[in-house]
PDB file of C-alpha atoms and ligand atoms in Angstrom:
ATOM      1  CA  UNK Z1039      80.227  30.416-243.505  1.00 45.00           C
ATOM      2  CA  UNK Z1040      80.702  33.975-244.611  1.00 50.00           C
ATOM      3  CA  UNK Z1041      79.916  35.823-241.400  1.00 61.00           C
ATOM      4  CA  UNK Z1042      82.347  33.878-239.243  1.00 60.00           C
ATOM      5  CA  UNK Z1043      85.306  34.113-241.567  1.00 71.00           C
ATOM      6  CA  UNK Z1044      85.024  37.308-243.623  1.00 79.00           C
ATOM      7  CA  UNK Z1045      87.163  40.305-242.729  1.00 90.00           C
ATOM      8  CA  UNK Z1046      85.234  43.188-241.092  1.00 91.00           C
ATOM      9  CA  UNK Z1047      86.142  45.559-243.949  1.00 93.00           C
ATOM     10  CA  UNK Z1048      84.590  43.144-246.404  1.00 94.00           C
ATOM     11  CA  UNK Z1049      81.401  42.913-244.356  1.00 95.00           C
ATOM     12  CA  UNK Z1050      81.315  46.737-244.190  1.00 97.00           C
ATOM     13  CA  UNK Z1051      81.396  46.933-247.971  1.00 97.00           C
ATOM     14  CA  UNK Z1052      78.509  44.482-248.261  1.00 98.00           C
ATOM     15  CA  UNK Z1053      76.483  46.402-245.677  1.00 98.00           C
ATOM     16  CA  UNK Z1054      77.072  49.730-247.421  1.00 98.00           C
ATOM     17  CA  UNK Z1055      76.211  48.121-250.738  1.00 98.00           C
ATOM     18  CA  UNK Z1056      72.994  46.628-249.394  1.00 98.00           C
ATOM     19  CA  UNK Z1057      72.060  50.009-247.931  1.00 98.00           C
ATOM     20  CA  UNK Z1058      72.408  51.483-251.425  1.00 98.00           C
ATOM     21  CA  UNK Z1059      70.428  48.669-253.014  1.00 98.00           C
ATOM     22  CA  UNK Z1060      67.586  49.094-250.496  1.00 98.00           C
ATOM     23  CA  UNK Z1061      67.504  52.820-251.298  1.00 98.00           C
ATOM     24  CA  UNK Z1062      67.535  52.244-255.057  1.00 98.00           C
ATOM     25  CA  UNK Z1063      64.858  49.574-254.834  1.00 98.00           C
ATOM     26  CA  UNK Z1064      62.553  51.549-252.544  1.00 98.00           C
ATOM     27  CA  UNK Z1065      62.922  54.738-254.555  1.00 98.00           C
ATOM     28  CA  UNK Z1066      62.288  52.927-257.797  1.00 98.00           C
ATOM     29  CA  UNK Z1067      59.243  51.346-256.180  1.00 98.00           C
ATOM     30  CA  UNK Z1068      57.862  54.795-255.323  1.00 98.00           C
ATOM     31  CA  UNK Z1069      58.521  56.194-258.769  1.00 98.00           C
ATOM     32  CA  UNK Z1070      57.032  53.151-260.489  1.00 98.00           C
ATOM     33  CA  UNK Z1071      53.912  53.393-258.326  1.00 98.00           C
ATOM     34  CA  UNK Z1072      53.651  57.082-259.175  1.00 98.00           C
ATOM     35  CA  UNK Z1073      53.780  56.191-262.882  1.00 98.00           C
ATOM     36  CA  UNK Z1074      51.151  53.459-262.348  1.00 98.00           C
ATOM     37  CA  UNK Z1075      48.781  56.120-261.014  1.00 98.00           C
ATOM     38  CA  UNK Z1076      49.393  58.853-263.561  1.00 98.00           C
ATOM     39  CA  UNK Z1077      50.203  57.193-266.867  1.00 98.00           C
ATOM     40  CA  UNK Z1078      47.842  58.152-269.675  1.00 98.00           C
ATOM     41  CA  UNK Z1079      47.381  57.503-273.375  1.00 97.00           C
ATOM     42  CA  UNK Z1080      46.645  54.652-275.773  1.00 97.00           C
ATOM     43  CA  UNK Z1081      48.934  52.279-273.865  1.00 96.00           C
ATOM     44  CA  UNK Z1082      47.373  53.024-270.505  1.00 98.00           C
ATOM     45  CA  UNK Z1083      46.187  49.502-269.736  1.00 98.00           C
ATOM     46  CA  UNK Z1084      49.453  47.778-270.675  1.00 98.00           C
ATOM     47  CA  UNK Z1085      51.647  50.225-268.770  1.00 98.00           C
ATOM     48  CA  UNK Z1086      49.333  50.481-265.769  1.00 98.00           C
ATOM     49  CA  UNK Z1087      49.509  46.672-265.437  1.00 98.00           C
ATOM     50  CA  UNK Z1088      53.243  46.414-266.128  1.00 98.00           C
ATOM     51  CA  UNK Z1089      54.054  49.096-263.560  1.00 98.00           C
ATOM     52  CA  UNK Z1090      51.941  47.266-260.996  1.00 98.00           C
ATOM     53  CA  UNK Z1091      53.843  44.022-261.535  1.00 98.00           C
ATOM     54  CA  UNK Z1092      57.111  45.924-261.223  1.00 98.00           C
ATOM     55  CA  UNK Z1093      56.282  47.790-258.024  1.00 98.00           C
ATOM     56  CA  UNK Z1094      55.000  44.605-256.415  1.00 98.00           C
ATOM     57  CA  UNK Z1095      58.306  42.902-257.153  1.00 98.00           C
ATOM     58  CA  UNK Z1096      60.262  45.931-255.923  1.00 98.00           C
ATOM     59  CA  UNK Z1097      58.262  46.076-252.692  1.00 98.00           C
ATOM     60  CA  UNK Z1098      58.905  42.439-251.838  1.00 98.00           C
ATOM     61  CA  UNK Z1099      62.538  42.716-252.867  1.00 98.00           C
ATOM     62  CA  UNK Z1100      63.199  45.802-250.753  1.00 98.00           C
ATOM     63  CA  UNK Z1101      62.031  43.858-247.702  1.00 98.00           C
ATOM     64  CA  UNK Z1102      64.187  40.860-248.540  1.00 98.00           C
ATOM     65  CA  UNK Z1103      67.278  43.005-249.191  1.00 98.00           C
ATOM     66  CA  UNK Z1104      66.751  45.037-246.008  1.00 98.00           C
ATOM     67  CA  UNK Z1105      66.382  41.864-243.971  1.00 98.00           C
ATOM     68  CA  UNK Z1106      69.570  40.452-245.476  1.00 98.00           C
ATOM     69  CA  UNK Z1107      71.293  43.594-244.212  1.00 98.00           C
ATOM     70  CA  UNK Z1108      69.856  42.929-240.742  1.00 98.00           C
ATOM     71  CA  UNK Z1109      71.065  39.328-240.938  1.00 97.00           C
ATOM     72  CA  UNK Z1110      74.546  40.767-241.475  1.00 97.00           C
ATOM     73  CA  UNK Z1111      74.090  42.860-238.295  1.00 96.00           C
ATOM     74  CA  UNK Z1112      73.614  46.126-240.181  1.00 97.00           C
ATOM     75  CA  UNK Z1113      70.798  48.548-239.444  1.00 98.00           C
ATOM     76  CA  UNK Z1114      68.620  49.685-242.341  1.00 98.00           C
ATOM     77  CA  UNK Z1115      68.370  53.369-243.133  1.00 96.00           C
ATOM     78  CA  UNK Z1116      64.790  54.418-243.542  1.00 94.00           C
ATOM     79  CA  UNK Z1117      62.467  57.283-244.097  1.00 96.00           C
ATOM     80  CA  UNK Z1118      61.464  58.236-247.598  1.00 96.00           C
ATOM     81  CA  UNK Z1119      63.698  61.297-247.705  1.00 97.00           C
ATOM     82  CA  UNK Z1120      66.757  59.383-246.588  1.00 98.00           C
ATOM     83  CA  UNK Z1121      66.158  56.606-249.084  1.00 98.00           C
ATOM     84  CA  UNK Z1122      65.431  59.005-251.945  1.00 98.00           C
ATOM     85  CA  UNK Z1123      68.512  61.073-251.151  1.00 98.00           C
ATOM     86  CA  UNK Z1124      70.758  58.023-251.122  1.00 98.00           C
ATOM     87  CA  UNK Z1125      69.266  56.673-254.355  1.00 98.00           C
ATOM     88  CA  UNK Z1126      69.670  60.084-256.011  1.00 98.00           C
ATOM     89  CA  UNK Z1127      66.981  59.561-258.658  1.00 98.00           C
ATOM     90  CA  UNK Z1128      65.393  62.599-260.256  1.00 97.00           C
ATOM     91  CA  UNK Z1129      61.645  62.522-259.657  1.00 97.00           C
ATOM     92  CA  UNK Z1130      59.428  61.825-262.628  1.00 98.00           C
ATOM     93  CA  UNK Z1131      56.935  64.631-263.266  1.00 98.00           C
ATOM     94  CA  UNK Z1132      53.308  63.834-262.549  1.00 98.00           C
ATOM     95  CA  UNK Z1133      52.325  64.989-266.039  1.00 97.00           C
ATOM     96  CA  UNK Z1134      55.180  63.166-267.826  1.00 98.00           C
ATOM     97  CA  UNK Z1135      54.197  61.365-271.023  1.00 98.00           C
ATOM     98  CA  UNK Z1136      54.105  57.572-271.082  1.00 98.00           C
ATOM     99  CA  UNK Z1137      57.366  57.490-273.044  1.00 98.00           C
ATOM    100  CA  UNK Z1138      59.056  59.909-270.654  1.00 98.00           C
ATOM    101  CA  UNK Z1139      58.000  57.721-267.733  1.00 98.00           C
ATOM    102  CA  UNK Z1140      59.336  54.572-269.365  1.00 98.00           C
ATOM    103  CA  UNK Z1141      62.586  56.314-270.331  1.00 98.00           C
ATOM    104  CA  UNK Z1142      63.153  57.678-266.841  1.00 98.00           C
ATOM    105  CA  UNK Z1143      62.378  54.320-265.191  1.00 98.00           C
ATOM    106  CA  UNK Z1144      64.741  52.634-267.640  1.00 98.00           C
ATOM    107  CA  UNK Z1145      67.617  54.847-266.485  1.00 98.00           C
ATOM    108  CA  UNK Z1146      66.814  54.092-262.836  1.00 98.00           C
ATOM    109  CA  UNK Z1147      66.820  50.350-263.485  1.00 98.00           C
ATOM    110  CA  UNK Z1148      70.222  50.697-265.187  1.00 98.00           C
ATOM    111  CA  UNK Z1149      71.630  52.565-262.200  1.00 98.00           C
ATOM    112  CA  UNK Z1150      70.181  49.918-259.869  1.00 98.00           C
ATOM    113  CA  UNK Z1151      71.946  47.186-261.869  1.00 98.00           C
ATOM    114  CA  UNK Z1152      75.288  48.960-261.409  1.00 98.00           C
ATOM    115  CA  UNK Z1153      74.853  49.220-257.639  1.00 98.00           C
ATOM    116  CA  UNK Z1154      73.545  45.682-257.279  1.00 98.00           C
ATOM    117  CA  UNK Z1155      76.385  44.246-259.378  1.00 98.00           C
ATOM    118  CA  UNK Z1156      78.909  46.080-257.200  1.00 98.00           C
ATOM    119  CA  UNK Z1157      77.314  44.642-254.061  1.00 98.00           C
ATOM    120  CA  UNK Z1158      77.201  41.183-255.667  1.00 98.00           C
ATOM    121  CA  UNK Z1159      80.946  41.412-256.306  1.00 98.00           C
ATOM    122  CA  UNK Z1160      81.687  42.557-252.738  1.00 97.00           C
ATOM    123  CA  UNK Z1161      79.654  39.599-251.466  1.00 97.00           C
ATOM    124  CA  UNK Z1162      81.547  37.216-253.747  1.00 97.00           C
ATOM    125  CA  UNK Z1163      84.851  38.652-252.532  1.00 96.00           C
ATOM    126  CA  UNK Z1164      83.806  37.997-248.929  1.00 96.00           C
ATOM    127  CA  UNK Z1165      82.518  34.491-249.650  1.00 96.00           C
ATOM    128  CA  UNK Z1166      79.002  35.589-248.713  1.00 96.00           C
ATOM    129  CA  UNK Z1167      77.116  33.337-251.122  1.00 97.00           C
ATOM    130  CA  UNK Z1168      73.716  34.206-249.694  1.00 97.00           C
ATOM    131  CA  UNK Z1169      74.019  37.923-250.448  1.00 98.00           C
ATOM    132  CA  UNK Z1170      75.667  37.117-253.770  1.00 98.00           C
ATOM    133  CA  UNK Z1171      72.731  34.877-254.680  1.00 98.00           C
ATOM    134  CA  UNK Z1172      70.201  37.541-253.732  1.00 98.00           C
ATOM    135  CA  UNK Z1173      72.045  40.190-255.743  1.00 98.00           C
ATOM    136  CA  UNK Z1174      72.239  37.891-258.787  1.00 98.00           C
ATOM    137  CA  UNK Z1175      68.458  37.443-258.634  1.00 98.00           C
ATOM    138  CA  UNK Z1176      67.996  41.208-258.388  1.00 98.00           C
ATOM    139  CA  UNK Z1177      70.216  41.902-261.388  1.00 98.00           C
ATOM    140  CA  UNK Z1178      68.125  39.380-263.324  1.00 98.00           C
ATOM    141  CA  UNK Z1179      64.894  41.204-262.422  1.00 98.00           C
ATOM    142  CA  UNK Z1180      66.238  44.626-263.396  1.00 98.00           C
ATOM    143  CA  UNK Z1181      67.810  43.391-266.633  1.00 98.00           C
ATOM    144  CA  UNK Z1182      64.546  41.717-267.607  1.00 98.00           C
ATOM    145  CA  UNK Z1183      62.662  44.926-266.844  1.00 98.00           C
ATOM    146  CA  UNK Z1184      65.203  46.965-268.840  1.00 98.00           C
ATOM    147  CA  UNK Z1185      64.607  44.659-271.817  1.00 98.00           C
ATOM    148  CA  UNK Z1186      60.836  45.153-271.527  1.00 98.00           C
ATOM    149  CA  UNK Z1187      61.000  48.917-271.147  1.00 98.00           C
ATOM    150  CA  UNK Z1188      63.458  49.222-274.030  1.00 98.00           C
ATOM    151  CA  UNK Z1189      61.229  47.070-276.210  1.00 97.00           C
ATOM    152  CA  UNK Z1190      58.268  49.295-275.401  1.00 97.00           C
ATOM    153  CA  UNK Z1191      60.167  52.405-276.504  1.00 96.00           C
ATOM    154  CA  UNK Z1192      61.010  50.852-279.885  1.00 94.00           C
ATOM    155  CA  UNK Z1193      57.318  50.895-280.850  1.00 67.00           C
TER     156      UNK Z1193
HETATM  157 FE1  LIG K2113      46.657  50.293-258.541  1.00 76.75          FE
END
């Protein structure tokens, strides 16, 4: 069992990583929701729907990731400003075009994959299979979304 045997420094790395992943996920959720509200143009219906599916996934995932951090005895940073600052994403303009929105979200998903993969590897190093499993599932979601957003931009 990971918690009983892992070195404290290894647990620290997982906690810090999860903190980053919560921030990325919650910030991306906010930005995706913002795009859901404001997207316009001939692809309105498709993007409005796709963004809704994405922010619903991100909302549920942020809760699951945060609660994994609590299970590892870490506290979860909160407050929108704190989360946004830690994520470090540039805000998408309210009047951004559909393609600008998709492009900006794409970059955020790519950054999320990097942070999640790092946390996955810290979890693997500590023998924390539960966090590793959760991070693997999150990489899969973001990579699938990256594929979809990239495909949209090829149109
Ligand atoms: Fe809505």
